[in-house]
XYZ file of C-alpha atoms in Angstrom:
175
model
C 0.104 -0.112 -0.089
C 1.227 3.369 -0.788
C 0.521 6.694 1.182
C -2.560 7.529 -1.039
C -4.178 4.307 -0.527
C -3.879 4.692 3.445
C -5.320 8.150 3.170
C -8.306 6.474 0.911
C -8.672 3.708 3.895
C -8.860 6.374 6.765
C -11.168 8.359 4.925
C -13.803 5.498 4.236
C -13.684 4.552 8.133
C -14.388 8.135 8.889
C -17.443 7.977 6.494
C -18.828 5.145 7.935
C -21.746 5.087 10.235
C -20.895 4.539 13.926
C -21.988 1.355 15.615
C -21.536 3.200 19.206
C -24.354 5.240 20.687
C -23.264 8.541 21.985
C -23.876 8.856 25.546
C -25.627 12.394 26.206
C -24.620 13.715 29.605
C -27.171 15.021 31.342
C -26.883 18.274 33.069
C -27.704 18.138 36.911
C -31.236 19.635 37.893
C -30.673 22.919 39.498
C -33.166 23.394 42.326
C -34.596 27.157 41.559
C -35.501 27.372 45.179
C -31.998 26.576 46.479
C -30.618 28.720 43.847
C -32.760 31.492 44.910
C -31.899 31.091 48.611
C -28.122 31.205 47.993
C -28.365 34.501 46.070
C -30.435 35.606 48.806
C -27.993 34.556 51.395
C -25.268 36.033 49.186
C -26.955 39.465 48.870
C -27.704 39.094 52.892
C -24.127 38.934 53.378
C -23.162 41.778 51.436
C -26.035 43.958 52.903
C -24.599 43.229 56.246
C -20.964 44.180 55.342
C -21.914 47.075 53.975
C -24.149 48.412 57.020
C -20.931 47.539 59.141
C -18.843 49.461 56.851
C -21.177 52.361 57.053
C -21.298 51.774 61.249
C -17.425 52.173 61.056
C -17.399 55.093 58.994
C -20.021 56.733 60.969
C -18.307 56.148 64.136
C -14.859 57.188 62.796
C -16.371 60.350 61.880
C -17.741 61.100 65.034
C -14.103 60.745 66.717
C -12.591 62.869 64.132
C -15.460 65.461 64.934
C -14.897 65.190 68.506
C -11.025 65.383 67.840
C -11.734 68.359 66.144
C -13.914 70.191 68.402
C -11.024 69.371 71.244
C -8.225 71.372 69.475
C -10.206 73.561 67.594
C -9.865 76.163 69.972
C -6.077 75.744 70.571
C -5.273 78.780 68.449
C -7.459 81.526 70.219
C -6.233 79.843 73.898
C -2.509 80.152 72.813
C -3.048 83.776 72.112
C -5.249 84.226 75.277
C -2.197 82.933 77.171
C -0.360 85.838 76.365
C -2.986 87.988 78.432
C -2.374 85.806 81.061
C 1.218 85.863 80.933
C 0.916 90.183 80.971
C -1.591 90.118 83.923
C 1.115 87.992 85.754
C 3.494 90.469 85.079
C 1.403 93.509 86.258
C 0.648 91.383 89.505
C 4.317 90.595 90.225
C 5.266 94.439 89.930
C 2.387 95.703 92.105
C 3.854 96.887 95.360
C 0.694 97.339 97.055
C -2.972 95.772 97.578
C -5.258 98.319 95.986
C -8.521 98.086 94.001
C -6.320 98.200 90.708
C -4.635 94.947 91.769
C -7.504 93.366 93.007
C -9.284 94.103 89.872
C -6.561 92.550 87.812
C -6.128 89.420 90.085
C -9.869 89.018 89.584
C -9.978 89.489 85.824
C -6.828 86.709 85.616
C -8.974 84.326 87.887
C -11.752 84.588 85.724
C -10.011 84.158 82.502
C -8.077 81.204 83.976
C -11.754 79.597 85.093
C -12.962 79.959 81.404
C -9.829 78.393 79.744
C -9.645 75.751 82.256
C -13.498 74.826 81.641
C -12.371 74.304 78.056
C -9.745 71.952 79.055
C -6.687 73.924 79.644
C -4.261 72.929 82.388
C -1.049 74.503 83.651
C 1.915 72.149 83.466
C 3.867 71.750 87.221
C 7.262 72.963 86.978
C 8.604 71.887 90.013
C 11.056 68.905 90.566
C 12.537 67.274 87.914
C 12.933 67.943 84.081
C 10.832 66.381 81.684
C 11.322 67.075 77.968
C 7.663 66.096 77.107
C 6.734 69.332 79.191
C 9.370 71.340 79.682
C 11.990 73.375 77.265
C 15.479 74.314 79.172
C 16.648 77.513 78.101
C 19.875 77.231 80.282
C 21.651 75.239 82.778
C 23.304 76.243 86.005
C 25.194 73.968 88.531
C 23.298 72.435 91.164
C 23.411 69.224 93.661
C 21.368 66.914 91.392
C 20.844 66.665 87.652
C 17.912 67.769 85.794
C 16.069 69.681 88.589
C 13.995 72.844 87.457
C 16.182 75.810 89.246
C 13.866 78.776 87.879
C 10.574 78.709 85.621
C 10.628 81.635 83.130
C 7.443 80.786 81.451
C 4.525 78.831 82.441
C 3.387 75.579 80.174
C 0.174 74.583 79.163
C -2.049 71.741 78.226
C -5.324 71.637 76.276
C -7.196 68.598 76.632
C -4.221 66.548 77.489
C -2.030 68.087 74.484
C 1.079 70.351 75.027
C 0.257 73.713 73.616
C 2.857 75.690 75.104
C 6.019 74.114 76.782
C 7.385 75.634 80.361
C 10.467 77.405 79.499
C 12.681 76.645 82.685
C 16.295 76.697 83.950
C 17.702 73.200 84.667
C 20.280 72.215 87.237
C 23.399 70.243 86.107
C 25.411 68.291 88.711
C 28.989 69.623 88.841
C 31.912 66.933 88.237
């Protein structure tokens, strides 16, 4: 047999009817109720996730708003502290207790009450130097290291956050 005759034989076999019966695979029957229930469960899960995401967003926005409200007044409070400083200097130089001095002391007290009601607190400036609250302007010799020797300017926190560091003179132990 030559190459051409083999091709013819192959062609003849392909044209012959097949004796085997083609098996048709049946697709599994899909229960429409089960399919609808799966879709409903999927959509319910998506809705619950979306609701949780929205609740988290709302809570985060409320926290951010509260945080903003706490520190929104820090600019005006800082500016008012210069007035408190001026009143303190005026009281330091008052030589006698007269009506003017009593009035200045009353104004300072009222101003500090208002500021304290809005979250202002004075930073304590006695004892050990703390770089989180104090700013060392100079150092002098002393018996112990890092003790506050003198306060140049009072410091304040607003709702726990430092808005002005206490400016101090710090001691250094002599070697």
